[in-house]
Amino acid sequence: MKTAFFGDIAPIRFEGPDSSNPLAYRWYQPDRVVLGKRMEDHLRFAVCYWHSFCLTGSDPFGQATFDRPWQGGDGLAGARLKADVAFDAFELLGVPFFTFHDRDVAPEGADFAESLRNFQVMADVLAGKIEESGVRLLWGTANLFSHPRFMAGAATNPDPQVFAYAAATVKNCLDVTRRLGGRNYVLWGGREGYETLLNTDLRRELDQLGRFLSLVVDYKHKIGFDGTILIEPKPKEPTKHQYDFDTATVYGFLKRYGLEQEVKVNIEANHAMLAGHTFEHEIALANALGIFGSLDVNRGDGLLGWDTDQFPNNVEDVALPLYHVLQGGGFVNGGLNFDAKIRRQSIDPVDLLYAHVGGIDICARALLVAAEMIESGRLAGHVADRYAGWETPEGQALLKGELSLADIAADVERRNTEPRAQSGRQEYLENMVARYL
Amino acid sequence: MKTAFFGDIAPIRFEGPDSSNPLAYRWYQPDRVVLGKRMEDHLRFAVCYWHSFCLTGSDPFGQATFDRPWQGGDGLAGARLKADVAFDAFELLGVPFFTFHDRDVAPEGADFAESLRNFQVMADVLAGKIEESGVRLLWGTANLFSHPRFMAGAATNPDPQVFAYAAATVKNCLDVTRRLGGRNYVLWGGREGYETLLNTDLRRELDQLGRFLSLVVDYKHKIGFDGTILIEPKPKEPTKHQYDFDTATVYGFLKRYGLEQEVKVNIEANHAMLAGHTFEHEIALANALGIFGSLDVNRGDGLLGWDTDQFPNNVEDVALPLYHVLQGGGFVNGGLNFDAKIRRQSIDPVDLLYAHVGGIDICARALLVAAEMIESGRLAGHVADRYAGWETPEGQALLKGELSLADIAADVERRNTEPRAQSGRQEYLENMVARYL
Amino acid sequence: MKTAFFGDIAPIRFEGPDSSNPLAYRWYQPDRVVLGKRMEDHLRFAVCYWHSFCLTGSDPFGQATFDRPWQGGDGLAGARLKADVAFDAFELLGVPFFTFHDRDVAPEGADFAESLRNFQVMADVLAGKIEESGVRLLWGTANLFSHPRFMAGAATNPDPQVFAYAAATVKNCLDVTRRLGGRNYVLWGGREGYETLLNTDLRRELDQLGRFLSLVVDYKHKIGFDGTILIEPKPKEPTKHQYDFDTATVYGFLKRYGLEQEVKVNIEANHAMLAGHTFEHEIALANALGIFGSLDVNRGDGLLGWDTDQFPNNVEDVALPLYHVLQGGGFVNGGLNFDAKIRRQSIDPVDLLYAHVGGIDICARALLVAAEMIESGRLAGHVADRYAGWETPEGQALLKGELSLADIAADVERRNTEPRAQSGRQEYLENMVARYL
Amino acid sequence: MKTAFFGDIAPIRFEGPDSSNPLAYRWYQPDRVVLGKRMEDHLRFAVCYWHSFCLTGSDPFGQATFDRPWQGGDGLAGARLKADVAFDAFELLGVPFFTFHDRDVAPEGADFAESLRNFQVMADVLAGKIEESGVRLLWGTANLFSHPRFMAGAATNPDPQVFAYAAATVKNCLDVTRRLGGRNYVLWGGREGYETLLNTDLRRELDQLGRFLSLVVDYKHKIGFDGTILIEPKPKEPTKHQYDFDTATVYGFLKRYGLEQEVKVNIEANHAMLAGHTFEHEIALANALGIFGSLDVNRGDGLLGWDTDQFPNNVEDVALPLYHVLQGGGFVNGGLNFDAKIRRQSIDPVDLLYAHVGGIDICARALLVAAEMIESGRLAGHVADRYAGWETPEGQALLKGELSLADIAADVERRNTEPRAQSGRQEYLENMVARYL
Ligand SMILES: [Co+2]
Ligand SMILES: [Co+2]
Ligand SMILES: [Co+2]
Ligand SMILES: [Co+2]
Ligand SMILES: [Co+2]
Ligand SMILES: [Co+2]
Ligand SMILES: [Co+2]
Ligand SMILES: [Co+2]
């Protein structure tokens, strides 16, 4: 360990399902082969800098509760200490990836130039630590939402100078992400939306956002970044309405600006919930639309109306999502990022570890469940049987458009029979899933 | 009056804002000219057959409460009586349009052929009444959700025979809609969704739905129907998830199947709310995306999680939506359909009239408010000023993509200045709107 | 089996966790002893007549989908067949209890007298079947919400004649419940609320409801009914607002009318969710307030805003609630009633069995988890430690009120020190719970 | 003006409904007599220190956006400047009251003693300004939620030392509130709740809270504070669950600890919404239960799940609540506190004034509407008519309990008639209300 932050805690190891050691893995074995691939390569866990090393425990009604020695004081020294602690955590947990915002790893400077210099200094530091530790960068992203300059949007700001500022910021962050070997670059439009339609030109803002994304995609190709550009949908919070509402909305946006082959989605469980969807819905839909990219695995609270970003803690919450990931072929560049924060009262450094150990283990266990569901093939078989009629020549003729509406109607009138109803078997299928858990 | 259903109530007349007669209009004057057009031609009110003449007052926990003499008994005789009462209501209210589902106006028969015959008989009846009364058809639609055959979807059913049945049904309903001079044809996919992903092939169902819609569009052109095909989005209820979730989702779907020039949206206030949007958001977005069609004007209850379909009763709820309609150029084929039902305890025939009188008057008053907002130009002017920077050569260069991301970044670094923040003036604008109300 | 409804399905038996037979128990063994008591005696499962034998698969947008031969036709003959099928189901499932509304088991007659005769005839029938089968009555209740006469409330109706009608109905239902050996009598106020405050005298309606409940309690004592009177809270649906909103509201109501020693709560999982609470919150609160009675164990959908009444299917959803039940001493008269309905597409008789088998097994497994949590004592121990300061003399002095506010303030000023913060350990505790699952 | 903060803006004056001056009142005339009382005395407006002079425009995803010269720097000097600006605002707006938390007006010190000294210094300052300006204190309250020491609760903290610290804080705040002539003292339990039941002893925490409140009530009497003690209910946020969930829950709590004659509620519109209630519901219920105290008048956003605390801006939102206030006899010690904050992008000092001017005017207009509804008596008359049956001897006999359940049943059986249904007239009544708006 580079720092004393976590005291004398030893690296977390696999001890098996019977262990009651709160700092051991019961399910996560990186090298265990599941469906022909190592667990680590399936799950591609990432710890997130923002939540774990930048937050302070404050909330809208309360001050900071965490004692983080790198906060306050000299910016770059703090950033270096923060990086040391972060990599200590990565090592203790044995995770293969991390993720960051530019502003997480390097402090805002007095002006654009200084902010950029700070970021470049820290990029060097991180490059060294990546080299040394073997921990890789799942994705980078630019924080275009915290600073007051972005209060009315970044790409969708009514002031083109803010658009330009944001564009320059992304350009540099994409450069650093590429340099650090990032597998993806994420855009979360936390301020790309509106507070009130009364002061908003919706169409204009959508066009600005389309232009911005096109610029990023062009630049990606220009510099030969071989990772994936990802949009992270979220329907609201901080703004009243965000343009990247959910996967379906992002798909329509990409189609509108001709970017559906270039950009994929980074789906967060809690954001799905805020948009009125299950996590697995968003994944299944992204698979169907060909834009599945990566996951922010966390947990919301269905009784609270904001992004609680809790660590996943229920195997069922993760097993069905992972089943859909596996059915779609698994992650390519994507992975499982813990976009999750410890609760405000979890003030001890060890709480950070408890949270990740629990989250990692739930995901590992969920992977085993999902793999068993895939291997048995019973669920998929049931679905295929249900639609079997569409594989007949008659079904295919309908689907391919070989008959006109009038043709079909003539046929129905001629036959004049009632289709036969079949049970949807929902409870049976739910019980089947419960058996795997 | 053809029937005694409404007793001796006289046609509703305009009596002016000071009237306290609950069966008079205080604001609605069909011939009053607003922004150069008659009120009636702006608002294009439609009474909806389904809610007003088919519902019985039952709810998931209670039986029918309304005494509707046309329910039960011989199907066609009941349907004729129902039509007589409906046209009595249209005349009493003085509305220019009505809307229907095929099944609202004609009873289900023993088989497809008999159902079709019933529908055709009633189409003749309706044609006569339209001729006689001058009340026109805003849109027709087919009920593809009530009968058990559609329990697992119509176009998205796992059984292609149900798809065919639904296609044949729509073919006939579109024929009748065209014959009756309907200005639009609506598709509401109340069962086009899923109850559980466990038995659902999402991608396949989307393709089925795309094919279905393409067949309808092709047929529309074949028969020379000059109205508009509309999709009515709703996110859920009756199913857990419906594919036509909201305007943004429908737009993406239309783009996917190449139908964005052919199909528009019929936006319902309560459905917008269930999807997490304001009514004006959905309208403004449809305008921005070029798919605005028509409105189901009603009211939901933000504290209840289902489609309460109440009559609009708050001028502010309608004024901002109408402002966006006017800004988009007003209705072409569309109009304001009262997709609203009286409460279960409103058991007297006169309650149907109270409800419509209130709804019509609120919309008329809201039109005056919206027109004043348009005429003063202050709100639109404020918005235009806010984005003025984008109209400069520098702004346009950014928007048009004349600069690359690297160009923009180089420029920002060179200038190294902070954009100047400006107040969003939300409270000021809200106060401005409140002044018009 | 008395009837052929379920075909040749054999009684469900325990086959152990490895069974993949969808009609076998994997966890539920009635005679297995857990924490010193038989599983059956812990769980006290009840099948609910209303959902399983009275519903038809209709929903607000769709007609009946289930083929139930006892629907329609002659009332009492249908009621007898229904009872035969119901007891066939109880026997197949091996459950010890059932629950009913008066109207579930006997048809509404032409007037009060005939309805009562029908109910008494069926009470005889049920008494015979109870005798024969050994299946007991967990609770009875009167349906005071389906008939139009109750559309504006039963006890809280603006018409005192409806109050009287409801009172007479409850009197007879309580008589029958007592006669059939019911362990509880439930009041669910599905229409005891309002649709709009505009026509409602809130205070008056609360007083009516208080009087009604007092009458029921007095009558219970008069006839020597030794079961428990239960109120089932639900915040809304069917009405906009129901007076028995949640456990806390019911407690205040009972205190207001001096009934807190007489009446307890029947808590439903889905109703808790609709009120913004977790199931375990409602149980823990009822324990704290001394009014815990019984449970309607089902599952809602956090993304839908109505009472979906699904069968429980996730062990975690049930384990924490049962942990609180066990901590409160377990059920006395109460039990686990499956207030749950199969989905509308689950049209086969066997679907009814799948649903119950899954629900029973989840609860049995959850009981084992909860028992292990109780036995290990680690969770309770952690909580006790957290509050240990309150067991010191200083803590007790504060709690007992031995010091005045001024005394306490003087002491704090004198010491002038900052309390020491301690981690809330939420993630650690969540991981601990996850280990038991 | 004491400060230059608001520039050269002149005091806001009444200019009448036709004014389009955004810094004039169109409806608010303090001296206009409505229902026999001055508008000012009806409405008793208060500006809230916390939202208007302490917030910075930060949100969970963004930094401060407001430039407030009194933030940062020397605590007491800043506090003095803040007070000067606050009283400048009160004077510009012409409001009769303000409200504060102890921590709003005086900075936290290094320890309890210094915090207390700071508060006492500022109490002197405020006393002078109250004297000078004639602006009075509607209520004071102690901030028991922002400092980390309260992260696990104040009265309900697992550590009795935090309870004592909170008790000492309230003692001093109540002393200052009394000294400054405060008409009420408010307790908002923002941390009196739990994040997870796993670490919570619900019953114990309720008892702690009951004790705490009893201590406060005793102390109030001891020092002769003649104002009202108020609890402000809120269901959640910041915590997952707060004990003072809503009015009904607070009532039950007060009954449990014998405090229902001593404590009333301060109802906030946005908190009502978060609890699933309308604002008018909470007021009507508090009236019915005899615990109505005061109002935090603001506005939530039904599509967002958190406390947006917006300024009221829709006359209908306020008119029905004020109608219920007037029906309950109007405010005694209470008033209308703007517990509302300007949006984060409203960065100019004048935005603070726009917001209050709009809020004040909406409430004034709503008062006129509510007064007209009271004066016409039509709504109340309709309600009285609806329940007229309860005023007959038969109705009263039922209500007073003169008949037993068996008596009532015998009577119903004897008469054997069906009660006559009557329309609830919801749409009619909604139209009637719309006419007053
Ligand atoms: Co995320
Ligand atoms: Co999130
Ligand atoms: Co509609
Ligand atoms: Co609707
Ligand atoms: Co229930
Ligand atoms: Co329920
Ligand atoms: Co408040
Ligand atoms: Co608030």
PDB file of C-alpha atoms and ligand atoms in Angstrom, chain B residues 232 268 271 296 339, ligand 3:
ATOM      1  CA  GLU B 232     -50.854   7.602 -29.422  1.00  0.00           C
ATOM      2  CA  GLU B 268     -52.550  12.659 -24.391  1.00  0.00           C
ATOM      3  CA  HIS B 271     -50.151   9.613 -20.855  1.00  0.00           C
ATOM      4  CA  ASP B 296     -56.175  14.007 -26.318  1.00  0.00           C
ATOM      5  CA  ASP B 339     -60.274  11.508 -23.957  1.00  0.00           C
TER       6      ASP B 339
HETATM    7 CO    CO E   3     -55.984   8.952 -25.240  1.00  0.00          CO
END
